[in-house]
Tab-separated table of C-alpha atoms in Angstrom:
chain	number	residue	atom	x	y	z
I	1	UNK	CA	25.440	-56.935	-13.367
I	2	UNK	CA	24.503	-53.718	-11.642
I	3	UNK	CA	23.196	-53.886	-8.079
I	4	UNK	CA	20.295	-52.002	-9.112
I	5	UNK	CA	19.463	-54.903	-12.131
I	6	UNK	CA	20.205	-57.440	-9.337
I	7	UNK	CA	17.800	-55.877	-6.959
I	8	UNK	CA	15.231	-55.837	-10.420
I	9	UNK	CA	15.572	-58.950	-11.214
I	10	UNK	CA	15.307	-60.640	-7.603
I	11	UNK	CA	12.100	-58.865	-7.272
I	12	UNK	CA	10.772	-59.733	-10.373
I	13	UNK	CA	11.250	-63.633	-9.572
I	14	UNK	CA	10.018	-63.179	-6.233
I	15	UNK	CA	6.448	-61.532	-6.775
I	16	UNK	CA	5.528	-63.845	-8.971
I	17	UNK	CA	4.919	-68.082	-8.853
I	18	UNK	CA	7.418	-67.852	-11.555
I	19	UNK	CA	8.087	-71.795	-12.081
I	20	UNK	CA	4.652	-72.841	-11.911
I	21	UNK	CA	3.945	-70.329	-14.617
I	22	UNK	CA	6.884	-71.219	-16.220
I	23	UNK	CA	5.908	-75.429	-15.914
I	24	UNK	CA	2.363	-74.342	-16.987
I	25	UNK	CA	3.882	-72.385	-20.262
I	26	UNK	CA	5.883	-75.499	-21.276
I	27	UNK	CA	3.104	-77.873	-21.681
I	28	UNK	CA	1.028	-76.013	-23.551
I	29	UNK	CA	3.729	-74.682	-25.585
I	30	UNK	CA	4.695	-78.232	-26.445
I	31	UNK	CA	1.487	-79.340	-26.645
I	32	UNK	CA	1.225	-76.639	-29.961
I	33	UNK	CA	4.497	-77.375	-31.743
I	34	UNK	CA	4.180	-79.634	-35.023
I	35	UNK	CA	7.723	-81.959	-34.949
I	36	UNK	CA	7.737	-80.954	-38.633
I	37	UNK	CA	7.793	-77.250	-37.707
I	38	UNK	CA	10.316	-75.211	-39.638
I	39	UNK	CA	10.999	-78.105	-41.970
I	40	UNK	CA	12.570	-77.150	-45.047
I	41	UNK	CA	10.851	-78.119	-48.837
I	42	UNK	CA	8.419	-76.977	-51.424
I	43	UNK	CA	6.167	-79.073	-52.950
I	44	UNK	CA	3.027	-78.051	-55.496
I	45	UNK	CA	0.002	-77.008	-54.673
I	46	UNK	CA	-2.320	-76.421	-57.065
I	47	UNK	CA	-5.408	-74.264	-57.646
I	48	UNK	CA	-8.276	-76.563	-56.686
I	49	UNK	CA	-6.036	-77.281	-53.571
I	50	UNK	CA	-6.443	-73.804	-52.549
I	51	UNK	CA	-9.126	-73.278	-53.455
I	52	UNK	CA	-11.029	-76.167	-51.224
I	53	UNK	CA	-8.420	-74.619	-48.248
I	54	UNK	CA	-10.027	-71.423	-48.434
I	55	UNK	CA	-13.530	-72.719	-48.950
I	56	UNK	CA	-13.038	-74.647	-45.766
I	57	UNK	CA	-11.437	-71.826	-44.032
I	58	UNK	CA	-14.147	-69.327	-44.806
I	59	UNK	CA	-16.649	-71.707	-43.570
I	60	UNK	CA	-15.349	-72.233	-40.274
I	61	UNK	CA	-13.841	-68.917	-39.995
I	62	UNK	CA	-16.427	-66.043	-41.595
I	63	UNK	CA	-15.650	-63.320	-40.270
I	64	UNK	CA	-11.424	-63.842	-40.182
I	65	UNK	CA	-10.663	-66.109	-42.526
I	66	UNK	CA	-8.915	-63.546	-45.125
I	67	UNK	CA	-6.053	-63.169	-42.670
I	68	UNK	CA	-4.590	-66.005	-43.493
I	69	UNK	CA	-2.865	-64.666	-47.258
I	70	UNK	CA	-2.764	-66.957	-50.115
I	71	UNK	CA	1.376	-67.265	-49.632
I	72	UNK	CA	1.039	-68.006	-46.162
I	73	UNK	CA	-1.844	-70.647	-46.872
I	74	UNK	CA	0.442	-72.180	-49.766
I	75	UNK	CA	3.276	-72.119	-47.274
I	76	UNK	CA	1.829	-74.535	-45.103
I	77	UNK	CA	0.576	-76.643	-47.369
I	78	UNK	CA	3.545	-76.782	-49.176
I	79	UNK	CA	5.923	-78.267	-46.504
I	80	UNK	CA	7.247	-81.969	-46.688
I	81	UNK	CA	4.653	-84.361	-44.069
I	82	UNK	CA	6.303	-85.058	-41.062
I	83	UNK	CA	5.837	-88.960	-41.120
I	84	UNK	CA	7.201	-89.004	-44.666
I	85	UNK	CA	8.966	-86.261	-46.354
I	86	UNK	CA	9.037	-88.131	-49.566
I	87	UNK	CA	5.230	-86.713	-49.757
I	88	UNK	CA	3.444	-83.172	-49.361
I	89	UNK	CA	1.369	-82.746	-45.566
I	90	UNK	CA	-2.054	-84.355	-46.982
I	91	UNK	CA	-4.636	-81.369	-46.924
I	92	UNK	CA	-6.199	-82.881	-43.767
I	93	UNK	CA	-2.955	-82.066	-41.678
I	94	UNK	CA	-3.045	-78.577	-42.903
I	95	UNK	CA	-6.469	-78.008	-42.491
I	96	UNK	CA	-5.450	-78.879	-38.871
I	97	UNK	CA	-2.845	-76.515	-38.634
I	98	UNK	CA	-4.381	-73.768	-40.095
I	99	UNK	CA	-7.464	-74.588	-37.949
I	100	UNK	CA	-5.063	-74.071	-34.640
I	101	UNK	CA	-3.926	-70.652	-35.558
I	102	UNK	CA	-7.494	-69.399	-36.369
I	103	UNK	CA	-9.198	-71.242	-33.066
I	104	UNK	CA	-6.018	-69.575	-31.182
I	105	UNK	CA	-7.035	-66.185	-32.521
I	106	UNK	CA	-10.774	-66.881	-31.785
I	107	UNK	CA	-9.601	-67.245	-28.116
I	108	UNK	CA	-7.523	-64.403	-28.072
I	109	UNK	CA	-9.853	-62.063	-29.120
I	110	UNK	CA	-7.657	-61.423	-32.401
I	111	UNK	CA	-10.672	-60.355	-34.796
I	112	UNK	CA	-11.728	-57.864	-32.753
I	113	UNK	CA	-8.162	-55.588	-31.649
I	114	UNK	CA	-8.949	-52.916	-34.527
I	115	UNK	CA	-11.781	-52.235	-33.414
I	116	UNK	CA	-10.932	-51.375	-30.061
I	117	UNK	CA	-8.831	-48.380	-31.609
I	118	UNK	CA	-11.656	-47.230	-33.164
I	119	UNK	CA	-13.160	-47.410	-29.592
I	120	UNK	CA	-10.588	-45.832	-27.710
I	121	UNK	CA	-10.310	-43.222	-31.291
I	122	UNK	CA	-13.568	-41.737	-30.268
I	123	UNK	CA	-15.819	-39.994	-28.228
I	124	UNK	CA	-16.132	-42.290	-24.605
I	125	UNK	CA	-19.729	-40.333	-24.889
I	126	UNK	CA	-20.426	-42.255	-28.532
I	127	UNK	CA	-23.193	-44.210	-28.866
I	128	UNK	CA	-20.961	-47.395	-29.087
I	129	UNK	CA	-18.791	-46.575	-25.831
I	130	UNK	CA	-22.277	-46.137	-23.746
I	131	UNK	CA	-23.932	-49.424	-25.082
I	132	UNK	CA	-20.255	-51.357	-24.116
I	133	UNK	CA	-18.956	-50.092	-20.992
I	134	UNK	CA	-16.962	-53.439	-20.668
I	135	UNK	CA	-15.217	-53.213	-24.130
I	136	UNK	CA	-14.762	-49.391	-23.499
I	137	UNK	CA	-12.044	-49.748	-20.507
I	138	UNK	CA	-11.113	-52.653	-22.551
I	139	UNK	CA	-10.022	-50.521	-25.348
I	140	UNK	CA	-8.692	-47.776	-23.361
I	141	UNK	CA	-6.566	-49.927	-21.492
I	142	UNK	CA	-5.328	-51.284	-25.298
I	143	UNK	CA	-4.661	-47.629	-25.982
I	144	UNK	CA	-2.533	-46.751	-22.746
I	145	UNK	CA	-0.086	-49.892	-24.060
I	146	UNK	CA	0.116	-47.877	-27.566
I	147	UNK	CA	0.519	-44.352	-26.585
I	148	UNK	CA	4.286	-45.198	-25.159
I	149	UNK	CA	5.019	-46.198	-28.575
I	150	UNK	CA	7.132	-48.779	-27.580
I	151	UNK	CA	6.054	-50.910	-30.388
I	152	UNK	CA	5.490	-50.606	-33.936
I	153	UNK	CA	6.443	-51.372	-38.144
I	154	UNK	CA	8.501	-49.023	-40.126
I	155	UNK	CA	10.527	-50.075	-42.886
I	156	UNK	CA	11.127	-53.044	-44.628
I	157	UNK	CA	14.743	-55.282	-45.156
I	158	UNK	CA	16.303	-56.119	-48.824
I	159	UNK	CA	13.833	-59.449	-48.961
I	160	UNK	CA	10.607	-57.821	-48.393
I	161	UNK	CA	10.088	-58.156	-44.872
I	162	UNK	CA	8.129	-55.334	-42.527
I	163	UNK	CA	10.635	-54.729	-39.432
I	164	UNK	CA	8.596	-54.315	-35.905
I	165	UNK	CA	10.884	-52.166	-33.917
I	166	UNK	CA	10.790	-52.550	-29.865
I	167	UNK	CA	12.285	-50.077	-27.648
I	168	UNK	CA	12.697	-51.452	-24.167
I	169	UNK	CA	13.423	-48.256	-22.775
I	170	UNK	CA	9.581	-47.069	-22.949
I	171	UNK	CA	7.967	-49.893	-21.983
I	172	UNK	CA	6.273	-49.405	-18.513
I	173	UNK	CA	7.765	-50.808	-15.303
I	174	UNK	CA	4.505	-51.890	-14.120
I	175	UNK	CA	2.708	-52.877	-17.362
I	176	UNK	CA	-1.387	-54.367	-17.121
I	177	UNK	CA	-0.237	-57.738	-19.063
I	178	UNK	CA	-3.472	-58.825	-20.865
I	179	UNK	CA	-3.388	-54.800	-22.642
I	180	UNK	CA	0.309	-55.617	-23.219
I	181	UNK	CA	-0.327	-58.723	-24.945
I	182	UNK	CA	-3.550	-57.421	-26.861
I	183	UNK	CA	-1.158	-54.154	-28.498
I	184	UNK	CA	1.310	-56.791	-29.848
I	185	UNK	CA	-1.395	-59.166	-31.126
I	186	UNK	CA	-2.770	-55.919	-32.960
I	187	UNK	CA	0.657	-54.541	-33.686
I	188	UNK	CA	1.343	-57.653	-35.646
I	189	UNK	CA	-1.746	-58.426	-37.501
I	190	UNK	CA	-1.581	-55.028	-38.905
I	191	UNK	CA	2.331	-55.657	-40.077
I	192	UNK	CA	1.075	-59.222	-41.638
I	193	UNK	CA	-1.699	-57.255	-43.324
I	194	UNK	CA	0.839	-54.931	-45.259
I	195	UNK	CA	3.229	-57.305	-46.483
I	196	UNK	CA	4.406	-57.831	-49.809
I	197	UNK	CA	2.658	-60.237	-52.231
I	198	UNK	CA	4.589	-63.814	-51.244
I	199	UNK	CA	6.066	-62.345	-48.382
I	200	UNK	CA	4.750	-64.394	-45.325
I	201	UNK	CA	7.284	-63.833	-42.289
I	202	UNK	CA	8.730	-60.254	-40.358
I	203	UNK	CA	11.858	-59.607	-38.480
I	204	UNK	CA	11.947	-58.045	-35.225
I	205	UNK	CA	14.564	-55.375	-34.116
I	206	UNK	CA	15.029	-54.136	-30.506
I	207	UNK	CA	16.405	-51.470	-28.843
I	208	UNK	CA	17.350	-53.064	-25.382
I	209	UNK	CA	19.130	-50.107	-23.794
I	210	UNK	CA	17.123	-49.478	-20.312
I	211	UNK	CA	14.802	-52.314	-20.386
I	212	UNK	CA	12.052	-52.207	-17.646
I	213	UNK	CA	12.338	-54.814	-14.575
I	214	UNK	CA	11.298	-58.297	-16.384
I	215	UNK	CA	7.560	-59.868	-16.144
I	216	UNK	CA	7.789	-63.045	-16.185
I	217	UNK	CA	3.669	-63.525	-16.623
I	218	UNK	CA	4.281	-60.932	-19.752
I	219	UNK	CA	7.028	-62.286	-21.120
I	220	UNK	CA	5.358	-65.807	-21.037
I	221	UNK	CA	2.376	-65.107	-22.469
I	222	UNK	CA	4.346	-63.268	-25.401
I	223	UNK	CA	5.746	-66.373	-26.525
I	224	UNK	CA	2.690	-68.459	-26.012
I	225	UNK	CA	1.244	-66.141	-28.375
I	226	UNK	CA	4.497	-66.471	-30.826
I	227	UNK	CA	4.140	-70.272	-30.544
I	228	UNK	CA	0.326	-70.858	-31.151
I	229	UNK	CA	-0.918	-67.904	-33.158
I	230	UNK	CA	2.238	-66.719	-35.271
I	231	UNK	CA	3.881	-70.200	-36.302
I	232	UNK	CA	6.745	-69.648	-39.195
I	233	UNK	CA	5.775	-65.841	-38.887
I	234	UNK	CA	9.112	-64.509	-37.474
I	235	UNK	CA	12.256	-64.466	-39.507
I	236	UNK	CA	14.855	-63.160	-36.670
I	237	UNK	CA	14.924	-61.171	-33.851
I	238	UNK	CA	17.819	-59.094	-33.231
I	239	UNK	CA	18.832	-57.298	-29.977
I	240	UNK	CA	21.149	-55.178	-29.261
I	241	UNK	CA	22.812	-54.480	-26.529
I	242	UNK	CA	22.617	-57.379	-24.365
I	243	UNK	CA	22.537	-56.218	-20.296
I	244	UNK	CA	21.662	-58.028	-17.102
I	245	UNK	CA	18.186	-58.070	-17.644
I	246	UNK	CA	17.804	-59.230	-21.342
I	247	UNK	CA	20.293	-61.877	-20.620
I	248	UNK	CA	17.403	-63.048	-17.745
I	249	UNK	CA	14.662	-62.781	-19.982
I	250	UNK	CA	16.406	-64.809	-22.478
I	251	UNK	CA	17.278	-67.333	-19.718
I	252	UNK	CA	13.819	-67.881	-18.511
I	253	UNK	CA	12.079	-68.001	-22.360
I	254	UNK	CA	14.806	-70.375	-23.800
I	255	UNK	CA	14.190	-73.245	-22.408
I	256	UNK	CA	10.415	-73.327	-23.265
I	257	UNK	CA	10.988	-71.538	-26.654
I	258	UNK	CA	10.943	-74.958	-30.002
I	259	UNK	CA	14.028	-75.086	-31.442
I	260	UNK	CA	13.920	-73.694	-34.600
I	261	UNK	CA	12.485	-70.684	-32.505
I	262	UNK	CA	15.532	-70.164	-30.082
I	263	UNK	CA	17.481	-70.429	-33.486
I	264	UNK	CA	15.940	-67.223	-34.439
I	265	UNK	CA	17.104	-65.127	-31.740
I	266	UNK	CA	20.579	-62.630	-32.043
I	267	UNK	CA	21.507	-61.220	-29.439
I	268	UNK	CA	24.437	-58.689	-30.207
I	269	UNK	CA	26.682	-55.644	-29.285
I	270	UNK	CA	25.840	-52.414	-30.950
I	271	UNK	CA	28.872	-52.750	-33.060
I	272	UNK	CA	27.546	-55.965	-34.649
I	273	UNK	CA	24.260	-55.050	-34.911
I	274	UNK	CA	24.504	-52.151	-36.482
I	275	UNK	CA	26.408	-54.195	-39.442
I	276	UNK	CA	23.896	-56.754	-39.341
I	277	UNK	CA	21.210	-53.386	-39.778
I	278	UNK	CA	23.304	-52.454	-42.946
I	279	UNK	CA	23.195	-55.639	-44.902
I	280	UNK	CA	19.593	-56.273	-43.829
I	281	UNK	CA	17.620	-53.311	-44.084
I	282	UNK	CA	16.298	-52.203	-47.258
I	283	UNK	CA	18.209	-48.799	-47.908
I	284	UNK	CA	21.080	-49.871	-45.830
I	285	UNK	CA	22.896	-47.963	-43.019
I	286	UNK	CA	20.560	-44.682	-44.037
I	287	UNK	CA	17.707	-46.885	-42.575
I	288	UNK	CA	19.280	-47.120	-39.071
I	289	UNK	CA	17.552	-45.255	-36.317
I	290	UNK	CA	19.061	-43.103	-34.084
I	291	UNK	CA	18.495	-44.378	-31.160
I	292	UNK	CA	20.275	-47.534	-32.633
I	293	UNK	CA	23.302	-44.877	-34.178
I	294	UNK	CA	21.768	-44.111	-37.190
I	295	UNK	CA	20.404	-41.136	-38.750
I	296	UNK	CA	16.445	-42.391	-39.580
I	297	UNK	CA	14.184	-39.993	-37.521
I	298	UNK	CA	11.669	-42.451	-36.006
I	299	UNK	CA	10.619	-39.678	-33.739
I	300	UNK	CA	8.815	-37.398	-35.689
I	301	UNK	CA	6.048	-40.303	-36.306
I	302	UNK	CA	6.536	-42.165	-32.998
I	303	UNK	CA	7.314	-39.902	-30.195
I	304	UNK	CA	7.437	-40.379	-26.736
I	305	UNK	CA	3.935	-40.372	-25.072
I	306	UNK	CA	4.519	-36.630	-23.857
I	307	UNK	CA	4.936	-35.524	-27.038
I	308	UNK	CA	2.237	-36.958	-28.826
I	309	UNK	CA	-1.177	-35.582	-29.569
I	310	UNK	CA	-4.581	-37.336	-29.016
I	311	UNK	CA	-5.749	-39.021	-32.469
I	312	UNK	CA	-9.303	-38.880	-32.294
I	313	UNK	CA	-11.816	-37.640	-29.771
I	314	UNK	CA	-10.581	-40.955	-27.364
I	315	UNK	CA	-7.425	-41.525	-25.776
I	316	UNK	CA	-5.547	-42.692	-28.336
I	317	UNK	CA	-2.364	-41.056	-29.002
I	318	UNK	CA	-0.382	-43.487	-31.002
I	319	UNK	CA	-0.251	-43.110	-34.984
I	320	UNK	CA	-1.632	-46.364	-35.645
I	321	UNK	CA	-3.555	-45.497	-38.723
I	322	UNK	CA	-0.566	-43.493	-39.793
I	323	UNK	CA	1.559	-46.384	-39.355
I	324	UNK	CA	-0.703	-48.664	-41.997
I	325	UNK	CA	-0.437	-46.056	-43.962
I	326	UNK	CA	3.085	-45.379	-44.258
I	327	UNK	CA	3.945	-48.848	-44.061
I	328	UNK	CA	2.328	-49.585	-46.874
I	329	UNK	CA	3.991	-46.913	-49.111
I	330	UNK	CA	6.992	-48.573	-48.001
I	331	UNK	CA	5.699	-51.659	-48.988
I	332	UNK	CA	5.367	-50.338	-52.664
I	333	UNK	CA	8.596	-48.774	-52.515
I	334	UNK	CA	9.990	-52.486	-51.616
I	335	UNK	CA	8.506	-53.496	-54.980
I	336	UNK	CA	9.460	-50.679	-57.103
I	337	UNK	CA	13.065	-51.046	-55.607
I	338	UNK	CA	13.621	-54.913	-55.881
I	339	UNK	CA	10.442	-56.276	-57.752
I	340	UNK	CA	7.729	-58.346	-55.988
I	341	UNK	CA	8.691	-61.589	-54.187
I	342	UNK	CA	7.939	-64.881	-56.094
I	343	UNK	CA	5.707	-67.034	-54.420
């Protein structure tokens, strides 16, 4: 460890009430995990089955409830029960856990994250910015956590699954949390929205050359949000390289993270990952970014924040329409490439 990442990470623990947080983080994230999380096991589910899970979701949920995909919904309900895996989880239990994840997003404002890009899109002299002054700074706040592009979905691996790309190196040393926290709950919902028919979970790749000082408060509340309002979404998260300061971060979120969670996590060299990138992604090594020692230009539709041009009217500089867009070509290339994933 550098004396500079020593001097990072002291500070970082000392600013903040870091093991209250941390204590405080623990108990709620135990409080949300299922014991049969991650279990392993299909069972039927038939039509009428889904049919009164959606009718119940759309009642309680109007305005969201269409999130949730039929392959997710069926993924759930498909799992051994906890108390007996001899049986299917009764429709009761997950009614329950489907309610969770939907109450979660309720509280986290979920619903309503596309619409502050539109907001921050257009004109802060539109009728709509004037009438909400509140969800105006909101929005542009949402927008300065875009515009370093430090987050977003390109590409897909061999099975189907969108791959959100971090690069630690433009994430901001000081970052406003609750905007930082809103972008990935946005970021992700728009990923889940694109994938593949039966394709229900993503996998995560970071770039962790020159990662910012850690935030612990950030960091916490990222996995709080992984836990409660993304259950069985991620796949695997690989990083590559591994320094001083990912090694922290990794120290402080393991021991609240559930099991099959931590499980999920690689943390590699860039030879390894970049042979780990060329089994998993869908055309192979020509799908490697450079930045990871590839040849994929990710530039040219997510540049650095200088280089980018305003969107819209607003302050938005980040392609996130573009991304949808392109992401869901990709999507149909997937299934023109390898055929759509049975459910």
């Amino acid at each position: 460890m550098s004396k500079d990442e020593e001097t990072l990470i002291k500070d970082a623990l000392s600013k903040e009430d870091v093991d209250e947080e941390v204590k405080e983080a623990k108990s709620e994230i135990d409080a949300a995990e299922d014991d049969d999380e991650g279990v392993t096991g299909d069972f039927e589910v038939t039509k009428e089955e889904m049919s009164i899970i959606r009718a119940e979701l759309a009642c309680e949920f109007p305005e969201d409830y269409t999130y949730l995909s039929d392959a997710y919904v069926k993924s759930v309900a498909s799992k051994p029960y906890s108390k007996d895996p001899s049986i299917r989880r009764p429709i009761e239990y997950t009614m329950e856990k489907l309610t969770h994840v939907m109450e979660w997003r309720e509280e986290a404002g979920a619903p309503e994250m596309e619409s502050l890009v539109h907001l921050a899109n257009g004109s802060e002299y539109s009728d709509e910015a004037k009438e909400n002054p509140e969800k105006l700074v909101k929005a542009k706040a949402l927008a300065v956590s875009l515009n370093n592009a430090s987050i977003y979905w390109h590409g897909f691996t061999k099975e189907g699954k969108p791959i959100l790309w971090i690069r630690c190196g433009r994430k901001p040393w000081y970052p406003n949390v609750e905007a930082e926290v809103n972008a990935l709950i946005l970021i992700a919902d728009a990923g889940i929205k694109c994938m593949p028919e039966g394709v229900t979970d993503f996998v995560v790749i970071s770039d962790s050359n020159s990662p910012p000082p850690p935030v612990p408060s950030f960091l916490i509340n990222v996995l709080k949000a992984l836990v409660r309002g993304y259950p069985d979404r991620l796949n695997m998260l690989l990083s590559a390289p591994v320094g001083s300061i990912i090694q922290f971060v990794m120290n402080l979120l393991m021991p609240l993270m559930p099991g099959r969670l931590a499980g999920k996590f690689l943390l590699k060299d860039m030879d390894n990952a970049v042979e780990i990138m060329k089994e998993l992604l869908m055309n192979g090594e020509e799908d490697i970014p450079a930045f990871l020692g590839g040849t994929a230009d990710h530039d040219q539709y997510y540049p650095e924040e200088y280089y980018a041009k305003n969107q819209g009217e607003g302050s938005l500089k980040f392609d996130y329409f573009g991304m949808i867009e392109r992401l869901k070509e990709q999507s149909k290339e997937w299934e023109e490439k390898f055929g759509k994933k049975e459910e």
